[in-house]
Amino acid sequence: MNFETVIGLEIHVELKTRSKIFCSCSNEFGAEPNTNVCPICSGFPGMLPVLNQQVVEYAIKAGLALNCEIADYCKFDRKNYFYPDLPKAYQISQFDLPICKKGYLDIEVDGVKKRIGITRAHLEEDAGKLVHQGTISSTPFSLVDLNRSGVPLLEIVSEPDLRSSKEARAYMEKLRSLLLFAGVSDCKMEEGSLRCDANVSVRPYGQKTLGTRTEIKNLNSFRAVEKAIDFEVQRHIEAIEDGEELIQETRTWEEDQQITRSMRSKEEAHDYRYFPDPDLPPLRISREWVNDLRLSMPEMPEQARERIMDQFGLSAYDAGLLTLSPDLLAFFDECTHYYHDGKIIANWMMGEMSKLLNQKNLDIGQCRIRPAHMAEMLNLIDQGRISGKMAKEVFQVMFDTGSSPEAIIKERGMEQISDEATLEKIILEVIANNPGAVEDYRNGKKKATGFLVGQVMQATRGQANPALVNQILARKLNS
Amino acid sequence: MTISIKEVEHVAVLARLQLKENEKEKYARHMGSVLQYVDKLNQLDTEGVEPLDHILPVFNVFREDQVKPASNREEILANAPLVEAGQYKVPKII
Amino acid sequence: MELYELTLRELQQVLHKGEASATDITKSVLGRIHEVEEKIKAFITLDEEGAINQAQQCDARGAYSGLDGIPYGLKDLICSQGMKTTCASRMLENFVPFYDATVAARLKAAGGILLGKLNLDEFAMGSSTEQSAFFPTRNPWDLTRVPGGSSGGSAAAVAARELPFALGTDTGGSTRQPASYCGVIGFKPTYGRVSRYGVVAYASSLDQVGVFSREVGDCAQVLNIIAGKDPLDSTCVELEKPDFTSFLKDDVKDLKIAYPREYFQKGIDSGVKDTVKQALLKYEELGAIVEEVSLPHSEYALPTYYLVAPAEASANLARFDGVRYGFRDFQAENVVGMFSSTRAEGFGDEVKMRIMLGTYALSSGYYDAYYLKALKVRRLIKEDFDNVFAKFDLIVAPTTPTTAFKLGEQVGDPLTLYMNDILTVPVNMAGLPGMSIPCGFLEGMPVGLQLIGRAFDEGTLLRAAYAFEQHSDYHQAKPDLGGELI
């Protein structure tokens, strides 16, 4: 039997405000436990929430980036459940009236374009963090750190429009890129500022109703999203083929074992008892406000992609890669201020630079190479002052030190030797020292040239201008 | 309106209130009598009435996105029943 | 006259004239507390040393203004920095907040001297102060009777001359009802007028801080200090704050007063009705226009309240889980067990009962039938008031159906006890300002006159109350602390 996979993603994005959603504690990541907390985000008696305006503006911007309708009126609700990391034992969230709804984004997988619906995006506060000794089931006790409690989150829920793990990954990448461009989140999966839960089911092709759905949590990277969905889809298909019953449940992705595992949290059905939070007056979002925010939005990736394709003749693929993040695009754009050929810039960025970044597991924001320096290096190649091969060495040093290419080649004497007199002198020496090779050449073994060029390069530590060496050597051998 | 012991037990789980056997019956009785009383509301036709969830005609109450100093950790943990390594210590989850 | 017998206004005069110092006043008040507290049991925490220190610092500063040198107390669910705030619950028996409620901070900044924290029904859930986890407070007019509740400690302390003023809260009548039972002024401002920051929440959409005093003018002065926009409370609104003392005028001429017929029907003690009608006649005498009106949904206010308040409470009190503060059951093996046993042991019966009710009303399958229905009826109740206030300036009614009942008399059936709030709850449902002032006595027990105004029109209440006070002496009557201690 052939099966169709149906996937919907719920993505939690941390909004990059300075302070938390309902109090003035810092929103920064990685502080010592319980040092970014106050009585409000720690749920002390008598404490009240006051909404951070920037959170609302970021949510509206995210909604605009995701082609959503922005609500005229929305409110906050209390979602009630007990957990040690949830200080008030209710999470302030939005239930029936989310700030954004009915959006979409476009993805492209294997050359096929597809529009994925976004059901809604709503605001909520994050919970704190539970630290276990070992695993949650073996730990004798747990520790509660509330630094993250009250960090603003936007939960973005997709329609079940995704049909493969590749589409799911493409959706996430696109979503991330849109949110990065909109400037509303850092989208750092490793720091948890972009988190994904996947709802997965399979059904025989042609069947209208959805199969039994499972929800996978703990997906901390794009790779994990893809792998976990693949695993889960396979598990569903096997179960159906073996006539086993699938249960609707929440599962967690075990990164070490590359499997999903049932979370088997008490089968007690959740009953969140949502009701409007009396402590927070509702929001009325005027169209003027939305329009002002729309006008303040930066160029979005699709526009940028069109622009750099037009302006620099880049392929759709290359332009797509360069618009994956605003940092990449900004780097590219800045390079083009100092160097004319966008294609060459793109090649270096996606070739050498991307290779070095990947080796060090860095992103472009952490790259020490300045765009102006990259352009300078490309100009040096064009001027013949360094060879393409030397450029790679220079680039490596630029990457390691952040120095300018001019300084690097000066300091290290790496400049290409293009002075004919100097080269001629070295070439004559090589000819004198290698009579055998010269003899071979003159007897018709043209391959001997290669050996002699190699000797010249060795003698100049690779700095001789190879075109000039060939030219002079041919002249001398034939004279 | 009567409420069964089973319903009382379910609500007690949701509310995280451990009830003794004799309490369950008492709660069933008390809750039942209050629920019977509030059933009076069903005498009213509220078709088309907008629920009143906020009494004040106030919207968009915001604060600026400004960071203020956090609480002193010793102070915030001072009332905690059990603390370790600057964190609240709780028994095992499962 | 002893210093402790003086009202806030009189104490200010004494200080200004240099007839006594803040320390003299505090010592006198502490002396009174020593004398009568064993009978009244109003205080959960009494900070004598702190009070004397504050008074001495106040005297050292010299000139007296605002509340300088005036002793006061707070209902013990108003957070006070460095002083236990128990909510009269085992759950918070040893909880010491390191922050002040906004109202506490404002009174402190105005120079007031905080003597201690006053008894209440646990987490403000009750009408008699018998639900305190620690001890019941007694009515100074008859020690065998309750002071009302939930702010019974505040009302009793002010009535017994243990304090010139005190703060309470009012969610369904918790300021007005005990004020009525104890024969003092009890003022519940409009919802949104006074900050709730630092006031431990019972029902957030209804809670409001209330003021107890022995004179209307004192109440206006305290309102001047505690009212007004607070950036820490999103529901405490930005409005121009009037000088509340500017309304203290002996003038109700042409004031349009309505009395709702539903507030004088069965279940209301006939003596109470007659006393209140006398007060209405007094207003007519003073030139007001008095007419009967109808608030047709009045009888639905109490059932609405018993859905809305417990539902909100079930969420508000969920944070007491033994993790960050308060009581914890250390015997439990895992977290769920700890939550459940901590809450079972930390909370008293009435609190648990209301949490259960509220949880039920919000739970899946019942939300629409109970909670949503209640919110709809709440709108109808509010619209009743809107209709009356389109034509009238003020509503006058009894505060409570009876005078104070005996301790232990209404324990058992929750509904009987809930009926005490039947005349006060509608005001909270509509978010309006309400006030109780002494208007007479029945068999030696005070009767309260309830005044209800338009939203944010506290001024009219103060004016009408002041005028009544000028033409009566009920507020000057002193309880004799009689009756046998149970």
mmCIF file with all atom_site columns, C-alpha atoms in Angstrom, chain A residues 6-12 116-120 155-162 164-165 167-173 175 195-200 215-216 219 225 229:
data_model
loop_
_atom_site.group_PDB
_atom_site.id
_atom_site.type_symbol
_atom_site.label_atom_id
_atom_site.label_alt_id
_atom_site.label_comp_id
_atom_site.label_asym_id
_atom_site.label_entity_id
_atom_site.label_seq_id
_atom_site.pdbx_PDB_ins_code
_atom_site.Cartn_x
_atom_site.Cartn_y
_atom_site.Cartn_z
_atom_site.occupancy
_atom_site.B_iso_or_equiv
_atom_site.pdbx_formal_charge
_atom_site.auth_seq_id
_atom_site.auth_comp_id
_atom_site.auth_asym_id
_atom_site.auth_atom_id
_atom_site.pdbx_PDB_model_num
ATOM 1  C CA . VAL A 1 6   ? 0.450  14.487 6.709  1.00 0.00 ? 6   VAL A CA 1
ATOM 2  C CA . ILE A 1 7   ? 2.455  16.868 8.882  1.00 0.00 ? 7   ILE A CA 1
ATOM 3  C CA . GLY A 1 8   ? 1.595  20.000 10.762 1.00 0.00 ? 8   GLY A CA 1
ATOM 4  C CA . LEU A 1 9   ? 4.179  21.975 12.731 1.00 0.00 ? 9   LEU A CA 1
ATOM 5  C CA . GLU A 1 10  ? 3.792  24.001 15.911 1.00 0.00 ? 10  GLU A CA 1
ATOM 6  C CA . ILE A 1 11  ? 6.708  26.336 16.226 1.00 0.00 ? 11  ILE A CA 1
ATOM 7  C CA . HIS A 1 12  ? 7.549  28.372 19.299 1.00 0.00 ? 12  HIS A CA 1
ATOM 8  C CA . ILE A 1 116 ? 1.788  26.090 3.264  1.00 0.00 ? 116 ILE A CA 1
ATOM 9  C CA . GLY A 1 117 ? -1.061 27.522 5.340  1.00 0.00 ? 117 GLY A CA 1
ATOM 10 C CA . ILE A 1 118 ? -0.555 29.027 8.773  1.00 0.00 ? 118 ILE A CA 1
ATOM 11 C CA . THR A 1 119 ? -3.572 28.546 10.999 1.00 0.00 ? 119 THR A CA 1
ATOM 12 C CA . ARG A 1 120 ? -2.673 31.001 13.720 1.00 0.00 ? 120 ARG A CA 1
ATOM 13 C CA . GLU A 1 155 ? 3.458  30.018 18.837 1.00 0.00 ? 155 GLU A CA 1
ATOM 14 C CA . ILE A 1 156 ? 2.984  29.555 15.112 1.00 0.00 ? 156 ILE A CA 1
ATOM 15 C CA . VAL A 1 157 ? 0.711  26.710 14.073 1.00 0.00 ? 157 VAL A CA 1
ATOM 16 C CA . SER A 1 158 ? 0.750  25.466 10.495 1.00 0.00 ? 158 SER A CA 1
ATOM 17 C CA . GLU A 1 159 ? -2.066 23.804 8.628  1.00 0.00 ? 159 GLU A CA 1
ATOM 18 C CA . PRO A 1 160 ? -1.515 20.063 8.090  1.00 0.00 ? 160 PRO A CA 1
ATOM 19 C CA . ASP A 1 161 ? -0.305 20.914 4.585  1.00 0.00 ? 161 ASP A CA 1
ATOM 20 C CA . LEU A 1 162 ? 3.146  19.356 4.721  1.00 0.00 ? 162 LEU A CA 1
ATOM 21 C CA . SER A 1 164 ? 7.178  15.021 3.719  1.00 0.00 ? 164 SER A CA 1
ATOM 22 C CA . SER A 1 165 ? 9.992  15.582 6.146  1.00 0.00 ? 165 SER A CA 1
ATOM 23 C CA . GLU A 1 167 ? 8.777  19.879 3.159  1.00 0.00 ? 167 GLU A CA 1
ATOM 24 C CA . ALA A 1 168 ? 8.707  20.206 6.923  1.00 0.00 ? 168 ALA A CA 1
ATOM 25 C CA . ARG A 1 169 ? 12.341 21.184 6.940  1.00 0.00 ? 169 ARG A CA 1
ATOM 26 C CA . ALA A 1 170 ? 11.852 23.610 4.082  1.00 0.00 ? 170 ALA A CA 1
ATOM 27 C CA . TYR A 1 171 ? 8.913  25.146 5.949  1.00 0.00 ? 171 TYR A CA 1
ATOM 28 C CA . MET A 1 172 ? 10.997 25.616 9.070  1.00 0.00 ? 172 MET A CA 1
ATOM 29 C CA . GLU A 1 173 ? 13.896 27.087 7.150  1.00 0.00 ? 173 GLU A CA 1
ATOM 30 C CA . LEU A 1 175 ? 9.834  30.424 8.567  1.00 0.00 ? 175 LEU A CA 1
ATOM 31 C CA . ARG A 1 195 ? 11.450 25.200 18.948 1.00 0.00 ? 195 ARG A CA 1
ATOM 32 C CA . CYS A 1 196 ? 9.413  22.774 16.968 1.00 0.00 ? 196 CYS A CA 1
ATOM 33 C CA . ASP A 1 197 ? 6.731  20.204 17.725 1.00 0.00 ? 197 ASP A CA 1
ATOM 34 C CA . ALA A 1 198 ? 5.576  18.066 14.806 1.00 0.00 ? 198 ALA A CA 1
ATOM 35 C CA . ASN A 1 199 ? 2.161  16.458 14.396 1.00 0.00 ? 199 ASN A CA 1
ATOM 36 C CA . VAL A 1 200 ? 2.510  13.455 12.143 1.00 0.00 ? 200 VAL A CA 1
ATOM 37 C CA . GLU A 1 215 ? 2.983  14.720 18.344 1.00 0.00 ? 215 GLU A CA 1
ATOM 38 C CA . ILE A 1 216 ? 6.772  14.724 18.464 1.00 0.00 ? 216 ILE A CA 1
ATOM 39 C CA . LEU A 1 219 ? 13.155 18.698 17.993 1.00 0.00 ? 219 LEU A CA 1
ATOM 40 C CA . VAL A 1 225 ? 12.937 17.579 12.507 1.00 0.00 ? 225 VAL A CA 1
ATOM 41 C CA . ILE A 1 229 ? 9.511  12.729 11.070 1.00 0.00 ? 229 ILE A CA 1
#
